[in-house]
Short mmCIF file of C-alpha atoms in Angstrom, two decimals:
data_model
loop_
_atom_site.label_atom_id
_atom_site.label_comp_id
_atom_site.label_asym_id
_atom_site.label_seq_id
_atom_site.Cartn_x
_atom_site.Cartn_y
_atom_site.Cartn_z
CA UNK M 1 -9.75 -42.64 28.49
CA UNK M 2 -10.04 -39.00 30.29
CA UNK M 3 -6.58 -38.92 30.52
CA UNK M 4 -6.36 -39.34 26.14
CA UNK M 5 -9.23 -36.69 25.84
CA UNK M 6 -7.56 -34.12 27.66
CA UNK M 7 -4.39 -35.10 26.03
CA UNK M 8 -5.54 -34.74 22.32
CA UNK M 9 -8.01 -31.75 23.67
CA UNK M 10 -5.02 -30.05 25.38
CA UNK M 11 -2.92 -30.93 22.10
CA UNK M 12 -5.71 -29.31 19.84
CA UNK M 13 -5.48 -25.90 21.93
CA UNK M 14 -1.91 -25.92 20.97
CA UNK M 15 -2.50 -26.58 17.40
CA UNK M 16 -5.59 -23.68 17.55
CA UNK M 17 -2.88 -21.05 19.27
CA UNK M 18 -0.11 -21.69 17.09
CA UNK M 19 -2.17 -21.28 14.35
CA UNK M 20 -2.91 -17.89 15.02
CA UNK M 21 0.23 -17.00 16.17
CA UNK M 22 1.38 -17.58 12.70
CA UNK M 23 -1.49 -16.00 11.22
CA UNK M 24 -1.29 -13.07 13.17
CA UNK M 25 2.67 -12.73 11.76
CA UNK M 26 2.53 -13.44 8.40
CA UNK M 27 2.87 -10.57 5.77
CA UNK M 28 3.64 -12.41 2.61
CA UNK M 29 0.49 -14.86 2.44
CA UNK M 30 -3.41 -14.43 3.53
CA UNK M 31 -4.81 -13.86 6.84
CA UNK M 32 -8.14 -16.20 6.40
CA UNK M 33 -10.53 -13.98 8.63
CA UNK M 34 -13.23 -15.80 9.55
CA UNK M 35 -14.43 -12.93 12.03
CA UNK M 36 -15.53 -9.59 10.74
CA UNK M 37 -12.94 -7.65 10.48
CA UNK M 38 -14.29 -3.90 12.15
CA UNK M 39 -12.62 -0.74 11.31
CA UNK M 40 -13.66 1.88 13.84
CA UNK M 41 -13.49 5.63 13.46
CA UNK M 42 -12.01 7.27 15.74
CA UNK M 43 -13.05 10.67 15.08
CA UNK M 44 -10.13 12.36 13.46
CA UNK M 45 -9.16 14.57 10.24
CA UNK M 46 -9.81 13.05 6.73
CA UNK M 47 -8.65 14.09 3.95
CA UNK M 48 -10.77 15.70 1.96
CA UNK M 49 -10.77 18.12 -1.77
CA UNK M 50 -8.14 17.89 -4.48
CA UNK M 51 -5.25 16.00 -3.57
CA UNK M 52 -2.02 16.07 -5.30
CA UNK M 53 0.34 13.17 -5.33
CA UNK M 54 3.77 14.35 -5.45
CA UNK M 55 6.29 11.23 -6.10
CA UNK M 56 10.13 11.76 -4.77
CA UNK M 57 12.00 9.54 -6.26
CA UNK M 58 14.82 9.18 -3.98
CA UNK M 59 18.06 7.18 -6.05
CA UNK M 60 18.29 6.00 -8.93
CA UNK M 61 15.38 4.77 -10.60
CA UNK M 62 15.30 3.94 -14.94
CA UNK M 63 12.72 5.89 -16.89
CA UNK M 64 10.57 2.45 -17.53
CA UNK M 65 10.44 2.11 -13.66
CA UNK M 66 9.36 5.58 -13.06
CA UNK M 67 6.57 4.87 -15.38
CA UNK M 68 5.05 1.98 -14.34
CA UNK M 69 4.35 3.74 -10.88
CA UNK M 70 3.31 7.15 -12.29
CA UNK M 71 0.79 5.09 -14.28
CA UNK M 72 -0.19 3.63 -11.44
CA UNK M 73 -1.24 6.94 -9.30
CA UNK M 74 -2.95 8.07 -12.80
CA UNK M 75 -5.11 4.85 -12.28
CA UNK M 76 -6.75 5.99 -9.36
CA UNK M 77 -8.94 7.99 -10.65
CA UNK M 78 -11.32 7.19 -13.19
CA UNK M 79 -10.35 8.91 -16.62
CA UNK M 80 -13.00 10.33 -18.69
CA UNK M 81 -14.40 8.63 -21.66
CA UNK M 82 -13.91 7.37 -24.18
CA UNK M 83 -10.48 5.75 -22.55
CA UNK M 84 -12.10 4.12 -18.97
CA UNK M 85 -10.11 1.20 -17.35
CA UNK M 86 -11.55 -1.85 -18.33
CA UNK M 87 -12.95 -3.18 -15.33
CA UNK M 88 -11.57 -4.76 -13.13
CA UNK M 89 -9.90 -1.71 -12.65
CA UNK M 90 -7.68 -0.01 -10.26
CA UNK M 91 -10.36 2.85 -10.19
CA UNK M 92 -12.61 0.35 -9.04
CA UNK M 93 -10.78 -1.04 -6.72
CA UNK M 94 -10.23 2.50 -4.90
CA UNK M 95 -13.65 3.02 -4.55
CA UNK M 96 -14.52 0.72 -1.86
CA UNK M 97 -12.40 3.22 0.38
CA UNK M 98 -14.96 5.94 -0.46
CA UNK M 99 -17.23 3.61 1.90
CA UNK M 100 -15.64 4.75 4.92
CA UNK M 101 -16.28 8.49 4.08
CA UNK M 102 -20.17 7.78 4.69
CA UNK M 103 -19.42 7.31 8.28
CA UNK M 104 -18.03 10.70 8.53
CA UNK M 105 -18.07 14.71 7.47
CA UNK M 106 -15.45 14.69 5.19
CA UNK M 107 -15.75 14.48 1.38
CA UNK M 108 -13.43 11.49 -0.63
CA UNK M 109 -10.42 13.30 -2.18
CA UNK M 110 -10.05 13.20 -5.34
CA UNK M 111 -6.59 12.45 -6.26
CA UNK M 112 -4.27 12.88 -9.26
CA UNK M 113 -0.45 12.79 -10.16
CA UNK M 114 1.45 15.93 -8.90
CA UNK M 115 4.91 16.70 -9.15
CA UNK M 116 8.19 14.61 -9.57
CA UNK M 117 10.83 15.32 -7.21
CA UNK M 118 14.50 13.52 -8.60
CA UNK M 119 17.14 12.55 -6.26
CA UNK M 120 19.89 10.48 -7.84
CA UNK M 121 22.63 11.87 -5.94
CA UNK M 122 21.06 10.55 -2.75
CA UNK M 123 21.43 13.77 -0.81
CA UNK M 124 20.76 12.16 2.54
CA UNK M 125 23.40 9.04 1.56
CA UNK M 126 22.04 5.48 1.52
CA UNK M 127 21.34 4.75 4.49
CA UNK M 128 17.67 6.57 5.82
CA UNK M 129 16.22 6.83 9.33
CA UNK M 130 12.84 7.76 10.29
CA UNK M 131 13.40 11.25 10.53
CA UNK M 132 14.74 11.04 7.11
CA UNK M 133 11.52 9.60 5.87
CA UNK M 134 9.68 12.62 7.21
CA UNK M 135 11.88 15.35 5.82
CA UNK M 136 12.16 14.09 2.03
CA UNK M 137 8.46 14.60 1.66
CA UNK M 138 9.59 18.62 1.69
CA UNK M 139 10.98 18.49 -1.15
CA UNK M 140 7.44 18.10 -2.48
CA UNK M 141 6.71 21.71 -1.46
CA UNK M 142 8.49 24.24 -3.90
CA UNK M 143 8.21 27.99 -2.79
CA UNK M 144 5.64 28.48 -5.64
CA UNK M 145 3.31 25.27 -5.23
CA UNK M 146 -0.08 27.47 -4.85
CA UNK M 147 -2.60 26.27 -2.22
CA UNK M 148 -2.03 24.53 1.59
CA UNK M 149 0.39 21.71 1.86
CA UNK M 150 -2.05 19.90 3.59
CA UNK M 151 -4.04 19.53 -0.10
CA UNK M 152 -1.05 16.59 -0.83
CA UNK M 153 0.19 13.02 -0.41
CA UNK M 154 4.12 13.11 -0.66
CA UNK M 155 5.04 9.81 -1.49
CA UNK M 156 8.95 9.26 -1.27
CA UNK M 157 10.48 6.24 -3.14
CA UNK M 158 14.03 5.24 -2.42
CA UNK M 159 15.63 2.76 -5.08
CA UNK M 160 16.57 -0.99 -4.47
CA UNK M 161 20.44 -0.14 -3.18
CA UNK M 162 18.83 2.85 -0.41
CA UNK M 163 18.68 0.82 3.46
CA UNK M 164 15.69 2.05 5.30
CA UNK M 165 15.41 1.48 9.33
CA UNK M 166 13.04 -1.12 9.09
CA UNK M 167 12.66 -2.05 5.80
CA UNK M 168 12.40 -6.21 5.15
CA UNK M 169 12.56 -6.83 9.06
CA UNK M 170 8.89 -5.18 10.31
CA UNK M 171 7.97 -3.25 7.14
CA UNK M 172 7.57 -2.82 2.98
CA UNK M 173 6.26 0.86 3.06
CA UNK M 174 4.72 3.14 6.10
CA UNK M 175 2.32 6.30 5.89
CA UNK M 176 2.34 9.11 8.45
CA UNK M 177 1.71 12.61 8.47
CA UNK M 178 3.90 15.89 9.33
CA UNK M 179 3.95 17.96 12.63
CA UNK M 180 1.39 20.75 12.86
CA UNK M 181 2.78 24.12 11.96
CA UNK M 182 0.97 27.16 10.42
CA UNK M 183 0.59 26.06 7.10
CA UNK M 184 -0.88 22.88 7.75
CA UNK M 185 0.04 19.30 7.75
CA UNK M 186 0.64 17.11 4.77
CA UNK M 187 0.59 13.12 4.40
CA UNK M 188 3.36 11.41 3.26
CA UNK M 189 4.20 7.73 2.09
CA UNK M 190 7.28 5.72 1.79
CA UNK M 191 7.61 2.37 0.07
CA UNK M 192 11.27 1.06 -0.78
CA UNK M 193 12.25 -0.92 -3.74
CA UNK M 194 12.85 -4.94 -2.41
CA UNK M 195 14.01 -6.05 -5.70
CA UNK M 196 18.20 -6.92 -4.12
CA UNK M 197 16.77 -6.54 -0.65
CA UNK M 198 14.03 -8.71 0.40
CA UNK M 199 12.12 -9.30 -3.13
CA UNK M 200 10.88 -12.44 -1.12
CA UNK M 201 9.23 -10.30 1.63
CA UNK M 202 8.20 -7.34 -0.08
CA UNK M 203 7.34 -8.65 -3.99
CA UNK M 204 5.71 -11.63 -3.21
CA UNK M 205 3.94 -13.25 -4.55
CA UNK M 206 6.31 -12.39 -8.09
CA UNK M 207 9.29 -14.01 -6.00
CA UNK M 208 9.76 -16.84 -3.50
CA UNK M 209 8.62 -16.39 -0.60
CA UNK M 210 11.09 -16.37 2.50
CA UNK M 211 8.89 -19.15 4.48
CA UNK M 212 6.14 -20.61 4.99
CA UNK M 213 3.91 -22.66 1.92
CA UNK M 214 6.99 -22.80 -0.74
CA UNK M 215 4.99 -22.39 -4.12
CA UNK M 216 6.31 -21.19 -8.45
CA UNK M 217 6.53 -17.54 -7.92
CA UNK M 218 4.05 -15.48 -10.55
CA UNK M 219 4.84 -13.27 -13.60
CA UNK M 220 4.68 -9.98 -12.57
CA UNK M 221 2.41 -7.87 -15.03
CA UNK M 222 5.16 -5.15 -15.47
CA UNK M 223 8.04 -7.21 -16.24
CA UNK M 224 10.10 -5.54 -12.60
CA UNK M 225 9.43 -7.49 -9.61
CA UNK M 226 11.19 -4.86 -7.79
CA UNK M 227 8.56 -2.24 -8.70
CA UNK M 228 5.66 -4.62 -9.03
CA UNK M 229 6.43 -5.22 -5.79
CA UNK M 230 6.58 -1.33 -4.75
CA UNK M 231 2.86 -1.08 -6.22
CA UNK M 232 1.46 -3.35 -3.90
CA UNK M 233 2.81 -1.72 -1.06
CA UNK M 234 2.28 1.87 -2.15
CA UNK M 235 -1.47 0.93 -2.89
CA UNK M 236 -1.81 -0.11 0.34
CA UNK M 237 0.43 2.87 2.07
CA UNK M 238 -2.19 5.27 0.11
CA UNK M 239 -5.43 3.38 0.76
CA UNK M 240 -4.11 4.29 4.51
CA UNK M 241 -3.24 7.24 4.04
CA UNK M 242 -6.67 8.34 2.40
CA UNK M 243 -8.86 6.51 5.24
CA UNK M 244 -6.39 6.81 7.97
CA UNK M 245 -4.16 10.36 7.57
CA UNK M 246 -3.28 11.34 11.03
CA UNK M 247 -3.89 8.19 13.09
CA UNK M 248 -6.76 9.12 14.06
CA UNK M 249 -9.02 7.93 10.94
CA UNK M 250 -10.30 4.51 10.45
CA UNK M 251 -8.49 1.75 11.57
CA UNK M 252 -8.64 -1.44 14.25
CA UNK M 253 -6.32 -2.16 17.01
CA UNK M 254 -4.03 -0.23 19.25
CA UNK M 255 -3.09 3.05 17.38
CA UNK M 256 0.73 2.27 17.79
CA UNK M 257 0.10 -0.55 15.20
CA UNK M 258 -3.13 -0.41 13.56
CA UNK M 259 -4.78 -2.70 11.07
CA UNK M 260 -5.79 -0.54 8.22
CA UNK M 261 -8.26 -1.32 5.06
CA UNK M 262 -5.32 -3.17 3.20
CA UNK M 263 -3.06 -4.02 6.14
CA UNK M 264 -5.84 -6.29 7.55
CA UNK M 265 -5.90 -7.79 4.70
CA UNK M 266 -2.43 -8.72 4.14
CA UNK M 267 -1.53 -11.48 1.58
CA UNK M 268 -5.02 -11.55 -0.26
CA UNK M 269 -5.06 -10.57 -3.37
CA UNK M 270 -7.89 -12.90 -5.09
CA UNK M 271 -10.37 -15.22 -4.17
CA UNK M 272 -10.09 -18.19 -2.27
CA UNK M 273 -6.32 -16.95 -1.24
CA UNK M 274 -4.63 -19.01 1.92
CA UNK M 275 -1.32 -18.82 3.15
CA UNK M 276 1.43 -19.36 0.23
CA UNK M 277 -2.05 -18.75 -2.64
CA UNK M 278 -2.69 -15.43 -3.24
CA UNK M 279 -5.43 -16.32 -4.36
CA UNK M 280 -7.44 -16.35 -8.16
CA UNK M 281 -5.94 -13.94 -10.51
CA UNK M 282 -6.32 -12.97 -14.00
CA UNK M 283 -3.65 -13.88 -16.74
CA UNK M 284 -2.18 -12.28 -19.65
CA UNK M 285 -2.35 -14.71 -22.75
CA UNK M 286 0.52 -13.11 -23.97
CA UNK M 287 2.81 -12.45 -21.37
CA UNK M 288 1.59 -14.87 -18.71
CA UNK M 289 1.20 -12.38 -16.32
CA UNK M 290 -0.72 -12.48 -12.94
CA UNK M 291 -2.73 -9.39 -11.91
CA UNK M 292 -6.18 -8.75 -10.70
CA UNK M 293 -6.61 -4.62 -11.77
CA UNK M 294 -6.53 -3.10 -15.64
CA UNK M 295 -4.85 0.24 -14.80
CA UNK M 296 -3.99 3.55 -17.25
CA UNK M 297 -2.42 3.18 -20.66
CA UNK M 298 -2.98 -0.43 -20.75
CA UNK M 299 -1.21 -1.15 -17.68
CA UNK M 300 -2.02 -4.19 -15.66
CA UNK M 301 -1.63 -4.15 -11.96
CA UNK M 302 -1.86 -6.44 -8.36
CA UNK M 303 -3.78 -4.61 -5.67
CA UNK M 304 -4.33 -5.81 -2.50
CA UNK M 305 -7.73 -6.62 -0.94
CA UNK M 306 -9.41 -4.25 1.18
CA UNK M 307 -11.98 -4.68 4.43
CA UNK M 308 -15.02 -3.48 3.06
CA UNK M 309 -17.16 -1.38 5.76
CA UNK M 310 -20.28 -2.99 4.23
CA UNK M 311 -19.62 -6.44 5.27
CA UNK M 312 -16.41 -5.84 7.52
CA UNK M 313 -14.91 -8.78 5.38
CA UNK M 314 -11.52 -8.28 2.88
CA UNK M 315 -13.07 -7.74 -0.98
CA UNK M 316 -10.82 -8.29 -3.63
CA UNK M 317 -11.48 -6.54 -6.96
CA UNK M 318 -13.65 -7.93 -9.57
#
């Protein structure tokens, strides 16, 4: 009889550890937190002022695509009446990281869209690197931009036939920052287009998941699971980016691979999500689109769920 306890004991340790093993690896469905999830501040720079978000768009990318993402950055801020986002909104949603600038100094940037950067003859070739990835975002910087390049977020977007070291095997999109020099340091973003490359890892859940729970993909709200896909990851590359800059901001972990606002959240997008559910979304009656955030010009949007510092638990919008 002690012999069987141990047994099924012993077998339910196994179960418990490959559980979170699983958990702790998954990127395309929820991470079900049932401890509070801390972000600590670790004392460094924050961005802070009028921010301009220069978009590079690296490749060939149509005018319709180039749109939907523009609109997107546009939507985080909220526009003056009498055209506000109907709530939920993406607006909305950005505010809860204005929470973590009440532990801190800094004021919460206010962001809008900057320039456009085109590069369809992919100067670089199609193949990037990491040091790739921090050059493009200089592009950003023309001779006569006025003010400190440290007063932007250079977001560079490569197109859905551009290979990335690391993109669809450990990453969708990645934030960092650029080496200290004179006149300043600027963030930068990069989020790659999965729709031929990994639209199962990077666009779910508008495509079919790689593995784990096997469920009907969803409509994507912008009719391009490709770029559908990109906002996801860019809105959680620039939730990052505005709580977490230098890699020294807010964040939980070991600094070599921190869990952010939205990375610690990965996969929940609604409530009640579990692994293979992104959770409860709204849908378009006419298109039968699923999306959670009303964005500019009528757009409709899927934004990931961030850790809220007031109950150090993943909020989803609305």
């Amino acid at each position: 009889m002690a012999a069987s306890s141990a047994a099924f004991a012993a077998c339910l340790l196994a179960c418990a550890l490959l559980f979170q093993m699983c958990v702790a690896s998954r990127k395309l469905t929820a991470l079900v937190q049932d401890q509070p999830i801390t972000m600590t501040y670790h004392k460094g720079a924050l961005l802070s002022g009028r921010i301009a978000v220069n978009l590079i768009w690296y490749g060939n990318f149509s005018a319709p695509q180039r749109a939907v993402i523009t609109d997107f950055v546009s939507s985080l801020s909220t526009p003056p009446s009498p055209q506000p986002q109907p709530e939920p909104s993406v607006a909305s949603w950005f505010k809860t990281a204005q929470k973590y600038y009440a532990n801190s100094k800094a004021r919460f940037p206010a962001l809008s869209l900057g320039q456009h950067v085109l590069d369809q003859s992919y100067s670089l070739g199609k193949r990037l690197g990491e040091k790739d990835l921090a050059r493009r975002p200089r592009l950003a910087e023309p001779r006569h931009q006025r003010g400190s390049p440290s007063r932007a977020i250079n977001v560079v977007l490569t197109a859905d036939d551009v290979a990335v070291d690391g993109f669809c095997m450990s990453r969708c999109g990645t934030h960092g920052a650029s080496p200290r020099s004179r006149a300043g340091r600027f963030a930068y973003v990069w989020v790659g287009n999965p729709a031929t490359q990994c639209p199962g890892q990077c666009a779910w859940p508008y495509h079919q998941p790689v593995y784990g729970p096997q469920a009907a993909p969803l409509t994507p709200p912008n009719g391009d699971v490709g770029v559908d896909g990109m906002v996801i990851s860019l809105a959680s590359m620039i939730v990052g980016t505005v709580t977490n800059p230098f890699g020294n901001g807010f964040f939980q972990g070991d600094a070599d691979a921190p869990l952010e606002a939205a990375t610690a959240c990965a996969g929940v997008y609604g409530k009640g999500a579990y692994p293979g559910y992104a959770g409860s979304l709204l849908v378009d009656p006419a298109s039968g689109a699923s999306y959670n955030a009303n964005g500019a010009h009528g757009r409709k949007y899927l934004v990931p769920a961030l850790v809220d510092p007031d109950t150090s638990a993943c909020s989803t919008v609305g």
